[in-house]
Coordinates of C-alpha atoms in Angstrom, one line a residue:
Chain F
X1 CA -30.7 19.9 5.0
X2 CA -31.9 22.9 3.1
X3 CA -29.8 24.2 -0.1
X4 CA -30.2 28.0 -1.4
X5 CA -29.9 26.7 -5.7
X6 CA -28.8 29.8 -7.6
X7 CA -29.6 29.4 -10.8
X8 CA -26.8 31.7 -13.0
X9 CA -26.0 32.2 -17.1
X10 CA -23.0 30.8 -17.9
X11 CA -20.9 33.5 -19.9
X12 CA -18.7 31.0 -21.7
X13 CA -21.9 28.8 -22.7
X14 CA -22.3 28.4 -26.6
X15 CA -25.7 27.3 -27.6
X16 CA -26.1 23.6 -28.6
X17 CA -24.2 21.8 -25.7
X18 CA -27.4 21.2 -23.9
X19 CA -28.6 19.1 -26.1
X20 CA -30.7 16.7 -25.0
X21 CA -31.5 19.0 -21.6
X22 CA -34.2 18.3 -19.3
X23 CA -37.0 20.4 -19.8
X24 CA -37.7 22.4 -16.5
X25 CA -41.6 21.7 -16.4
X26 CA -41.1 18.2 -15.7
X27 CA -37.9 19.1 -13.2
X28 CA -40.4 21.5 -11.2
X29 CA -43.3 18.8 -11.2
X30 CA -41.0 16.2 -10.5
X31 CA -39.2 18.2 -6.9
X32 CA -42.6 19.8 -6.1
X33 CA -43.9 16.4 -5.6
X34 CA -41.4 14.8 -3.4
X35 CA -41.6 17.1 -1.1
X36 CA -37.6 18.4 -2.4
X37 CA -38.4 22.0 -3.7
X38 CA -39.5 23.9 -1.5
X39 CA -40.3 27.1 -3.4
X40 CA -38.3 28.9 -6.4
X41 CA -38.9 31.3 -9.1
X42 CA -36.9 33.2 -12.0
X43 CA -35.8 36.8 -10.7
X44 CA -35.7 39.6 -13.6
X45 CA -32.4 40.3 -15.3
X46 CA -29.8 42.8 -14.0
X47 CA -31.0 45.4 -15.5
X48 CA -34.1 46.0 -13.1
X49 CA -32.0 45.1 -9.8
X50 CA -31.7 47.5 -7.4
X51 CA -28.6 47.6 -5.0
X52 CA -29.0 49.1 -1.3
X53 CA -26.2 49.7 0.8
X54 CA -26.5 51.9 4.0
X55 CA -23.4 53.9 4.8
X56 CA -23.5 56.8 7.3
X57 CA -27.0 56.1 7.8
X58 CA -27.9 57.0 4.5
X59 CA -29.6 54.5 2.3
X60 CA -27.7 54.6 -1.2
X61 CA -29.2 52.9 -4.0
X62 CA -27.5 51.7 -6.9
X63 CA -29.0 50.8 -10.1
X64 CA -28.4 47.6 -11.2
X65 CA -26.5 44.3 -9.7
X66 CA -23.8 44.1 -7.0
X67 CA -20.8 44.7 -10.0
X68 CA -19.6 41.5 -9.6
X69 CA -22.2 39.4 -9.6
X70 CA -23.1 41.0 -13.5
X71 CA -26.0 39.2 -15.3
X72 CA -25.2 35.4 -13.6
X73 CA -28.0 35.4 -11.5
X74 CA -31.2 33.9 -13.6
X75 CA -33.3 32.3 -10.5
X76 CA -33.4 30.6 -7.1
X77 CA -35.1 27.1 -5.4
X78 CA -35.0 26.2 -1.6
X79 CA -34.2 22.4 -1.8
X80 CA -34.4 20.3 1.4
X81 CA -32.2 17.4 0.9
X82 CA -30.7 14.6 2.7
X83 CA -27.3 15.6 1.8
X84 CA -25.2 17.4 -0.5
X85 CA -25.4 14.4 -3.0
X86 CA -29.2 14.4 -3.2
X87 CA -28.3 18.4 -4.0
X88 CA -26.0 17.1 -6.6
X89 CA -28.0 15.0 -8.5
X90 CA -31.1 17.6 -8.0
X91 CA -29.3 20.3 -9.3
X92 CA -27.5 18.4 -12.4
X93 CA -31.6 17.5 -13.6
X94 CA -32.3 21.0 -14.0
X95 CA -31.9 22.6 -17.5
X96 CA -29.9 25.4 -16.4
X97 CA -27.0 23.3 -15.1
X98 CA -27.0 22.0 -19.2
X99 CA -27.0 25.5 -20.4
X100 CA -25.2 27.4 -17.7
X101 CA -24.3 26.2 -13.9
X102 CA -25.7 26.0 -10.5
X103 CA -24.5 27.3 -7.1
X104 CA -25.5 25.1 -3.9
X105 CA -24.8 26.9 -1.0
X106 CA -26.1 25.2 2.3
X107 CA -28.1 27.4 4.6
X108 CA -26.3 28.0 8.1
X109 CA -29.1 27.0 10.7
X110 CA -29.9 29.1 13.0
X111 CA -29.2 27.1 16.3
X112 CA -25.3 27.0 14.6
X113 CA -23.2 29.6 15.8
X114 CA -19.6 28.6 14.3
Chain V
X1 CA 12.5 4.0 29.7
X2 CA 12.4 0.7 30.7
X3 CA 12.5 -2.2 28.5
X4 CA 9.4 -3.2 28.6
X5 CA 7.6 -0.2 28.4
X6 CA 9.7 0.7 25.1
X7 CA 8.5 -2.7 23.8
X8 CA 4.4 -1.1 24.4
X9 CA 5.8 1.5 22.8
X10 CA 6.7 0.2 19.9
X11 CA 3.8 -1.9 19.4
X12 CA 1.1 1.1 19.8
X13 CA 2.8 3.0 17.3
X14 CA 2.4 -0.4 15.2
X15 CA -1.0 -0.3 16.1
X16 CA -1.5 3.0 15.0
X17 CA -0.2 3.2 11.5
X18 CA -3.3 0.2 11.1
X19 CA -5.9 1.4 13.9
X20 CA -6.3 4.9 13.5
X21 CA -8.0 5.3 10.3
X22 CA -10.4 2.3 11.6
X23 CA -10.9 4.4 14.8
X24 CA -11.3 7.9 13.0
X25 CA -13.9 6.0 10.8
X26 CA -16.0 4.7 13.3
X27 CA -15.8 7.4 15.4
X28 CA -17.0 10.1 12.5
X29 CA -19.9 7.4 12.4
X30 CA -20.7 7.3 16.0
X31 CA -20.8 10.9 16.2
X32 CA -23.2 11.3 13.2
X33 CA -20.1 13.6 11.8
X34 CA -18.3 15.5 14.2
X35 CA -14.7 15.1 12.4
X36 CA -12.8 17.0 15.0
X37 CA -14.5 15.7 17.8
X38 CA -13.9 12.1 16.5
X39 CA -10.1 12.8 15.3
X40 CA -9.8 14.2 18.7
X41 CA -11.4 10.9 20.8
X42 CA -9.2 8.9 18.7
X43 CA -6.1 11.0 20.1
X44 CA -7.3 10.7 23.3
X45 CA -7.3 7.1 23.4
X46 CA -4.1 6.6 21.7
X47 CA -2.6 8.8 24.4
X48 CA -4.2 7.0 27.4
X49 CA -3.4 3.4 25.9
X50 CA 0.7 4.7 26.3
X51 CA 0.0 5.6 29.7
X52 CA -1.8 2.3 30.3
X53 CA -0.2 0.0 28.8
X54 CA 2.9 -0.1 29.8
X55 CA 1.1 -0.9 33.6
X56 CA -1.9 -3.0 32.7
X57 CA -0.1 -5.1 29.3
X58 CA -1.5 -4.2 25.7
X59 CA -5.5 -5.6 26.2
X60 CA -5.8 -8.6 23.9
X61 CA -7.9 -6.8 21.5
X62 CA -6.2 -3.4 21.3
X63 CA -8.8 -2.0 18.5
X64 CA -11.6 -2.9 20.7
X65 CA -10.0 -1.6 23.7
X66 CA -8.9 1.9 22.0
X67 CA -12.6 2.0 20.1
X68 CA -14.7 1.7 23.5
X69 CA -12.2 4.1 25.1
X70 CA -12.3 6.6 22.5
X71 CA -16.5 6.3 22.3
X72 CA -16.6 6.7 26.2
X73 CA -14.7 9.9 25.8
X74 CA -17.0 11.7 23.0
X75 CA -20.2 10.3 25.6
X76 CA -18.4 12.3 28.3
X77 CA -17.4 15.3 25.7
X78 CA -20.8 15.5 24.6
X79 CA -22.4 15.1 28.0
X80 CA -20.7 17.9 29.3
X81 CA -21.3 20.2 26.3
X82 CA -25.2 19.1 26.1
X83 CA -26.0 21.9 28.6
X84 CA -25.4 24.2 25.4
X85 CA -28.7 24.1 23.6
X86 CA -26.7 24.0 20.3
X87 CA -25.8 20.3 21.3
X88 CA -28.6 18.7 22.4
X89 CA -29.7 18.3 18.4
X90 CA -26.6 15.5 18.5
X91 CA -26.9 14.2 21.7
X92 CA -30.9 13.2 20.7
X93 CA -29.2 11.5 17.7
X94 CA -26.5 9.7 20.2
X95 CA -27.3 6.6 21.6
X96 CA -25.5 7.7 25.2
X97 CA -26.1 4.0 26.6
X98 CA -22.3 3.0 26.9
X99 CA -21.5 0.7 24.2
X100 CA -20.8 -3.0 24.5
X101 CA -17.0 -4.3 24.7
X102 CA -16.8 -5.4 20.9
X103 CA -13.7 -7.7 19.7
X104 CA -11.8 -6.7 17.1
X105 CA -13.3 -8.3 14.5
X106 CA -16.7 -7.2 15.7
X107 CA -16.0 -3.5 14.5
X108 CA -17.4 -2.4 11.7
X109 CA -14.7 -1.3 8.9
X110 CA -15.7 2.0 7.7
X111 CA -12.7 3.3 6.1
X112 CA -14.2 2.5 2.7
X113 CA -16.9 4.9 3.7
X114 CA -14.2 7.3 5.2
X115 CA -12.2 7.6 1.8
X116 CA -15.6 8.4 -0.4
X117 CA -16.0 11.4 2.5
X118 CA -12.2 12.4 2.1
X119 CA -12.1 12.6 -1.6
X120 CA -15.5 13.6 -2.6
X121 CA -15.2 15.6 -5.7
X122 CA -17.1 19.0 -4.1
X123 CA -13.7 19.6 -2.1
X124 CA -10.8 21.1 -3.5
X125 CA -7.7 18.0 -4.9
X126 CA -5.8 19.9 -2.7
X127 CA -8.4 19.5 0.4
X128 CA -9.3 15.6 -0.8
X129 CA -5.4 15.2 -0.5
X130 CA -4.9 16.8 3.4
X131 CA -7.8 14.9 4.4
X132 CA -7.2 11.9 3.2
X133 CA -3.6 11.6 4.8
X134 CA -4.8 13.3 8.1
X135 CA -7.6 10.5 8.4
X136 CA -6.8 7.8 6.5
X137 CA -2.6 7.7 6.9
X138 CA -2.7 9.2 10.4
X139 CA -0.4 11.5 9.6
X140 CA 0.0 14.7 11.8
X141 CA -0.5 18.4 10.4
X142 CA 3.3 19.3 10.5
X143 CA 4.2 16.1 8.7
X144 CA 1.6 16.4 5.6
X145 CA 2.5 20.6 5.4
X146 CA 6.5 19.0 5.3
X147 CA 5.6 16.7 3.0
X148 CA 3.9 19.3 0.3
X149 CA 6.1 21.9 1.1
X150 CA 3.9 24.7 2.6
X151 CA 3.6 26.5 6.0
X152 CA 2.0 23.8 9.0
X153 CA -0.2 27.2 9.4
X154 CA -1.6 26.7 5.9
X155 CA -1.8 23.1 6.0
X156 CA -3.7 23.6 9.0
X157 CA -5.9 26.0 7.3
X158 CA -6.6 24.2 4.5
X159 CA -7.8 20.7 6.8
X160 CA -9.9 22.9 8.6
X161 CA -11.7 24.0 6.0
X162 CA -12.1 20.8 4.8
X163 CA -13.5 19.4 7.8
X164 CA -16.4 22.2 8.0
X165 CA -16.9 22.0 4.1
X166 CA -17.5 18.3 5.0
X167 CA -19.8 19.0 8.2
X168 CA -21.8 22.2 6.4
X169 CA -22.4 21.1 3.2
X170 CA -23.6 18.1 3.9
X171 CA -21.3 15.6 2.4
X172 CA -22.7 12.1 3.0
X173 CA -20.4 9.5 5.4
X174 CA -21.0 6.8 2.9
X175 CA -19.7 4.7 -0.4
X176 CA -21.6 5.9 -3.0
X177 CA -24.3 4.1 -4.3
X178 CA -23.6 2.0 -7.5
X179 CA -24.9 4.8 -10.4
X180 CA -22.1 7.2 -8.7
X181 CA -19.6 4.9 -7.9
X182 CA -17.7 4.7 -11.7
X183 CA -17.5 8.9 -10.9
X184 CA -16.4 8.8 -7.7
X185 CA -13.8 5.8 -7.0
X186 CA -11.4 7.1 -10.1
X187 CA -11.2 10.2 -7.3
X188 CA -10.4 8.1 -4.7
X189 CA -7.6 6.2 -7.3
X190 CA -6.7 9.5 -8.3
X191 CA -5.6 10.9 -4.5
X192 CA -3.9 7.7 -3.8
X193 CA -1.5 8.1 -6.4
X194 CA -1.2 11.9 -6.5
X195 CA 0.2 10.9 -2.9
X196 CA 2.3 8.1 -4.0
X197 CA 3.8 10.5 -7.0
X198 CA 4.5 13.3 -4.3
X199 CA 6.6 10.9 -2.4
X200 CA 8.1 8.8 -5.2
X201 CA 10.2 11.7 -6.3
X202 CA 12.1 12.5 -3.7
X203 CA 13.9 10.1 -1.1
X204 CA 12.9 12.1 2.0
X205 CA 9.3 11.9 1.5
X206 CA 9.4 7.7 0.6
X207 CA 7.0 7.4 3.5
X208 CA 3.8 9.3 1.7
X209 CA 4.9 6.2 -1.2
X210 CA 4.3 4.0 2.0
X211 CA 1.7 5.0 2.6
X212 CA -0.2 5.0 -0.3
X213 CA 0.5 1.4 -1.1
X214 CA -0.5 0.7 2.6
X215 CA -4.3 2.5 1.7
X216 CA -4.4 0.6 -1.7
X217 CA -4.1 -2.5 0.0
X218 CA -7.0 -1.4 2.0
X219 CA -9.2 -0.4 -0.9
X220 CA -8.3 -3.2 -2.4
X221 CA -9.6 -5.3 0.4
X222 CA -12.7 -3.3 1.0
X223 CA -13.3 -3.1 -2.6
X224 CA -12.3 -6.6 -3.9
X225 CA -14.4 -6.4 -7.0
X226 CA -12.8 -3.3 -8.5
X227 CA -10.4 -4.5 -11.1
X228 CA -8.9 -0.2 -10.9
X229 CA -8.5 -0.2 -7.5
X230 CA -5.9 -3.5 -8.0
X231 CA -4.7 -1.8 -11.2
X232 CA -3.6 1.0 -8.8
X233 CA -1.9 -1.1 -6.1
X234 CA -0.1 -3.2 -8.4
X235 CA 0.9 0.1 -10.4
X236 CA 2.5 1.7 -7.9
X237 CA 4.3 -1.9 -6.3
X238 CA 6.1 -2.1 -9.7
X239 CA 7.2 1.6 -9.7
X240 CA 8.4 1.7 -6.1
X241 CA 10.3 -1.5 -6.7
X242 CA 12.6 0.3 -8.7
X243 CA 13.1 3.2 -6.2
X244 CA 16.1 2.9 -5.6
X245 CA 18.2 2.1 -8.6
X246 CA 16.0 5.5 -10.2
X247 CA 19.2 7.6 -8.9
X248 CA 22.8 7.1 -8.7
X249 CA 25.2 8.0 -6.0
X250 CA 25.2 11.6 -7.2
X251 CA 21.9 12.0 -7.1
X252 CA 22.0 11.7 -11.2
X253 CA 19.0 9.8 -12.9
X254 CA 19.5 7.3 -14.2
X255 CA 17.4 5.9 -17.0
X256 CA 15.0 2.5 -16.9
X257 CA 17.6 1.0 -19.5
X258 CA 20.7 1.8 -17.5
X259 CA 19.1 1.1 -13.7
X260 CA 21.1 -1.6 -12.0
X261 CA 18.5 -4.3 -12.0
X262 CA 19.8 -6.3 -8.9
X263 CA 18.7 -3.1 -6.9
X264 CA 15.1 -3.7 -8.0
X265 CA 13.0 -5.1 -5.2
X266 CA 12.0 -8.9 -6.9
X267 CA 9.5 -9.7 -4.2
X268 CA 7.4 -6.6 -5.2
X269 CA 7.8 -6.7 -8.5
X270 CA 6.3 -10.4 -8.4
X271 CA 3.4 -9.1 -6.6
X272 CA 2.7 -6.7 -8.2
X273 CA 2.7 -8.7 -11.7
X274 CA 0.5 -11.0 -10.3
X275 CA -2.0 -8.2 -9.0
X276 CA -2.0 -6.9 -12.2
X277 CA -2.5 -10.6 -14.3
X278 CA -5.6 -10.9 -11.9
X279 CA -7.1 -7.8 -12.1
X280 CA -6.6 -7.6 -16.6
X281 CA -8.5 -11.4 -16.1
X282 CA -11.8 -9.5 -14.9
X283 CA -11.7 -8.4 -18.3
X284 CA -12.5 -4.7 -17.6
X285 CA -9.2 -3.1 -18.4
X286 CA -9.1 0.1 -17.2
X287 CA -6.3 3.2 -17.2
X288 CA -4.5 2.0 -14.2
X289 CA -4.5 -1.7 -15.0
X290 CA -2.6 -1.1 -18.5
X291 CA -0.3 1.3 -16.7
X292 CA 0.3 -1.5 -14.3
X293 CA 0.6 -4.0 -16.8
X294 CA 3.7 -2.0 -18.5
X295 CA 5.1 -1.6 -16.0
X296 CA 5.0 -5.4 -15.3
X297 CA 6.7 -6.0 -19.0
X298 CA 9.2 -3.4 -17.8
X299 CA 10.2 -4.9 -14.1
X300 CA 10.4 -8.9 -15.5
X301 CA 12.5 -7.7 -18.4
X302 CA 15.7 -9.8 -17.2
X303 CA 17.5 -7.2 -18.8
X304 CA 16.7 -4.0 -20.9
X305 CA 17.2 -6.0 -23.9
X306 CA 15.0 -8.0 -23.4
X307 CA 11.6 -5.8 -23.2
X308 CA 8.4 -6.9 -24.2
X309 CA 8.4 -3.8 -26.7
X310 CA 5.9 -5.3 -28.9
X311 CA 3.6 -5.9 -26.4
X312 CA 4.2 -2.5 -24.5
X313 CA 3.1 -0.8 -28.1
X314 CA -0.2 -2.9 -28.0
X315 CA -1.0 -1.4 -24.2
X316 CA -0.1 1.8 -25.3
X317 CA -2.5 1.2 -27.9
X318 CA -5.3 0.4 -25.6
X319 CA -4.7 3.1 -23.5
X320 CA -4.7 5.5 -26.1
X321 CA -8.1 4.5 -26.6
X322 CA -9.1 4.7 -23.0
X323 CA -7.4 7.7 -22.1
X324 CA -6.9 9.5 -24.8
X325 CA -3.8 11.8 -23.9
X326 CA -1.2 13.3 -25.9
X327 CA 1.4 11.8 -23.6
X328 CA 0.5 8.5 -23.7
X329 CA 0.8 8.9 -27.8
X330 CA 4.5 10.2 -27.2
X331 CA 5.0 7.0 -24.7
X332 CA 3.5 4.8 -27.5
X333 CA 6.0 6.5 -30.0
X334 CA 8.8 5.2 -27.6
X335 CA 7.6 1.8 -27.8
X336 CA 7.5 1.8 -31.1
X337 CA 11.1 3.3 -31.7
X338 CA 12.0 0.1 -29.3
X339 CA 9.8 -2.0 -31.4
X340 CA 10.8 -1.1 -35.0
X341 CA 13.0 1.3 -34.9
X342 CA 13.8 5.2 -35.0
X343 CA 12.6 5.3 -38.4
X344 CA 9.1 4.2 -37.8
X345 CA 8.7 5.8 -34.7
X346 CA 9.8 9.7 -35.9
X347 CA 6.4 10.2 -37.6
X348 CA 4.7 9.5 -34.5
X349 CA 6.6 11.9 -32.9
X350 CA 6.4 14.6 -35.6
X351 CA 2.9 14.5 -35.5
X352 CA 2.6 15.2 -31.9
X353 CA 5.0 18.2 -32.7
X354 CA 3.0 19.1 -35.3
X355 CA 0.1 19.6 -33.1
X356 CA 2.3 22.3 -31.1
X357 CA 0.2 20.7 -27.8
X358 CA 3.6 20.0 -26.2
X359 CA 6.1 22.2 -27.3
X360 CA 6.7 23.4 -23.8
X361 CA 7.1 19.7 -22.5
X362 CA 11.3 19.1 -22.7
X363 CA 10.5 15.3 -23.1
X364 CA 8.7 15.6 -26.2
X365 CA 12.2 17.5 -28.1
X366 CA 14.5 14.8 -25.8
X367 CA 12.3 11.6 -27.7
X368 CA 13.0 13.3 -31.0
X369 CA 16.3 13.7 -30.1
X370 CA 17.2 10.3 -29.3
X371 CA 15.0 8.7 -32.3
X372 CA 17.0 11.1 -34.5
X373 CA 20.6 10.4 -33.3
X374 CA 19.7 6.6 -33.6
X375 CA 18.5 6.9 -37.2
X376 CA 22.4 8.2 -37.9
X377 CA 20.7 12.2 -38.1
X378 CA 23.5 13.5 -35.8
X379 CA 23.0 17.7 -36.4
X380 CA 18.9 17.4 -36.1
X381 CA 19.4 16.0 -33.4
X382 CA 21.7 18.3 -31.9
X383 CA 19.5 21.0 -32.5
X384 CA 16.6 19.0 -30.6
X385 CA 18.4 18.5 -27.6
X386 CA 19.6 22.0 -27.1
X387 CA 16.1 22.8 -27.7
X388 CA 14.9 20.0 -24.6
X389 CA 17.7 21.2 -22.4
X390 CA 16.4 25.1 -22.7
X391 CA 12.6 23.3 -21.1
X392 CA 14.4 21.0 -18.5
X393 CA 12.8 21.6 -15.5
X394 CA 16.1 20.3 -12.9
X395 CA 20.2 20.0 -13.0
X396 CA 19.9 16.3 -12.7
X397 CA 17.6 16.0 -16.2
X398 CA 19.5 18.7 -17.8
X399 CA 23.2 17.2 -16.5
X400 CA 21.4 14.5 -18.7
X401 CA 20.9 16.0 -21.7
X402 CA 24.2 17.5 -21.9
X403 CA 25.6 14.2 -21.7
X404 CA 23.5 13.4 -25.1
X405 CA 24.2 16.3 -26.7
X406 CA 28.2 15.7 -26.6
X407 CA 27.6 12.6 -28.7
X408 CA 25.8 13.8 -31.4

């Protein structure tokens, strides 16, 4: 099964509870090699998205995030895992799930209708 | 209806409150997952086995019997339904050869690996809850929204949910394997008394109690090494022993001291001592297990003067370390007044005032209440009381506390 990660800032998070973190080298190395990540990268901060919405069939842009996503989202991987669990333990080795949290959403394939 | 076919009857409905989380479970694994389809099969087969039945006889291996019927039905179900490309993924994954007649004791168990899937801690307690009685307690839609008090639409809302969450997330049909398992069975422990608690409270809902003893026994058996899992089962034996001496005629509670001990139900209470003594002799004492074992010192009490108070402190002790909780520190404080008396016990309790944790919790100002009035501190205590009976959440508990409060 293949899992969108979202990587996202946690807003509550105070440094220093993430001690003893994984470092995220190692976590990319680690998935790249067994064949689990499929591709990921960091995206830049908030503050150089650019919304689009067409409406009347004019294309509006917005500068800046969707307003309620804010400043959460930090990166994205493509797992493909065996089952949520697999997802689970992937996604509580990465760094960011010490520091701030991570979003598995499963993708809906494309021969599902429902 | 005839005799005889009331007699069938009878017996499949026996055979369902045992059969049809066995046949729900090995249907969700014969279908690689399909939850409705395999709830649905299992119907099916429970419905053709009362028109059967009453012809043909009950088969001498009614499991088997319902199992090969209901597997039959989701071949034809999924044979008909493969012309849709979208279902040709699971019929490649079927094996569509009909299955061999199995005996009973041929089918695999898999309700072990059913309750992991219901209470796997990515669904909602609420979800882990629905599912859990749908699938595991057989228990219809109507009857579980009854049972929690909210619309059947919601109820159905909220299983349906579950069930996709289940299919499209990918939440494995399996026990965990051993690194998860000390996560994920205090879930499973956790949704089998958060049902037995819903039904302990009130008379009309004494089957959910049922039926969480019923799926402890199961666990239990599936699970034999798990020294919680017979912490939980003997936990709630000892409580629902005492059902029905917790209220009086008029509906009043009536405290553990005052209960009419001849109402207690001796037969449970032995077992469920004995579960308990077992499970403490693994040596790996656990939440449950010391809740159990008070309980135990409670239930053989011959009478209320005769509690094991001393020892009662010492589990509370152990607890406290185990489960930390401010609650279990007021229990302990109890004990204690019960032990050694109001005097040594009112510190314990100031402290947890003190802490202002549960200053909304009417229990906390009834303890200090009733430690002050014994220690001969009548107007405190008063003032206590009134303050309890402002936070007492029904008329029964605060028909109680006026009671007190006219003796001070």
């Amino acid at each position: 099964m293949k899992y969108l990660m979202l990587v996202c800032t946690d807003p509550d998070y105070t440094p220093g509870q993430d001690d003893g973190a994984p470092d995220v080298e190692d976590w990319v190395t680690e998935m790249d090699g067994k064949g689990i990540r499929l591709m990921g990268n960091r995206t830049r901060p908030a503050s150089d998205a650019t919304t689009v919405r067409v409406r009347d069939r004019q294309v509006l842009l917005t500068d800046g995030p969707y307003a309620e996503t804010k400043d959460q989202i930090a990166g994205f991987d493509i797992l493909e895992c065996a089952d949520l669990d697999e997802a689970i333990d992937v996604a509580s080795r990465h760094p960011m799930a010490w520091a701030g949290m991570i979003e598995l959403r499963p993708f809906w394939p494309d021969d599902e209708d429902q | 209806m005839t005799r005889v076919t009331a007699q069938v009857t009878d017996r499949i409905a026996g055979i369902y409150a045992d059969g049809w989380s066995r046949i729900v479970a090995a249907m969700i694994r014969f279908t690689g997952g399909n939850w409705d389809l395999a709830e649905e099969c299992a119907q099916d087969a429970f419905a053709q086995a009362l028109q059967k039945w009453p012809v043909s006889g009950v088969p001498d291996q009614p499991l088997a019997w319902l199992t090969t019927t209901a597997r039959h039905r989701a071949i034809d179900r999924i044979r008909r339904a493969s012309t849709e490309a979208a279902k040709l993924r699971e019929v490649a994954a079927m094996d569509l050869e009909p299955p061999p007649y199995p005996s009973d004791s041929e089918i695999p168990d898999e309700r072990l690996e059913l309750m992991f899937t219901c209470c796997h801690p990515s669904l909602s307690l609420d979800a882990q809850v629905a599912l859990t009685l749908r699938s595991l307690a057989g228990m219809s839609t109507a009857e579980i929204a009854r049972a929690f008090l909210v619309p059947e639409r919601t109820m159905g809302q909220r299983l349906f949910r579950a069930k996709q969450k289940v299919a499209h997330a990918g939440i494995p049909f399996r026990v965990p394997p051993p690194h998860l398992l000390p996560d994920r069975l205090p879930a499973v422990l956790h949704v089998l008394y958060l049902v037995f608690n819903e039904g302990y409270g009130d008379p009309r809902r004494a089957r959910l109690c049922q039926e969480a003893i019923r799926l402890a026994r199961v666990l239990t058996a599936l699970m034999p090494d798990e020294p919680e899992a017979h912490g939980l089962l003997a936990l709630m034996l000892l409580h629902n022993a005492r059902r029905s001496a917790r209220v009086d005629a008029g509906g009043n509670l009536v405290t553990l001291d005052e209960q009419d001990r001849t109402l207690w139900d001796q037969a449970q209470i032995a077992e469920g001592a004995l579960i308990c003594e077992r499970a403490l002799r693994q040596r790996r004492a656990g939440p449950f297990q010391l809740q159990a074992a008070i309980a135990a010192c409670h239930a053989t009490a011959p009478v209320a003067a005769q509690t094991d108070w001393p020892q009662i402190v010492g589990l509370y002790g152990q607890l406290a370390r185990l489960a930390p909780s401010v609650i279990v520190d007021l229990n302990r404080a109890v004990a204690v007044g019960m032990a050694d008396g109001p005097d040594a016990a009112l510190p314990l309790v100031d402290a947890i005032v003190g802490t202002g944790q549960l200053d909304g919790y009417y229990l906390l100002h009834a303890t200090r209440a009733d430690l002050l009035q014994r220690a001969g501190r009548g107007p405190e205590a008063a003032g206590s009381y009134r303050r309890a009976l402002d936070l007492a959440p029904t008329d029964a508990e605060r028909r109680f506390l006026r009671n007190r409060l006219e003796l001070c």
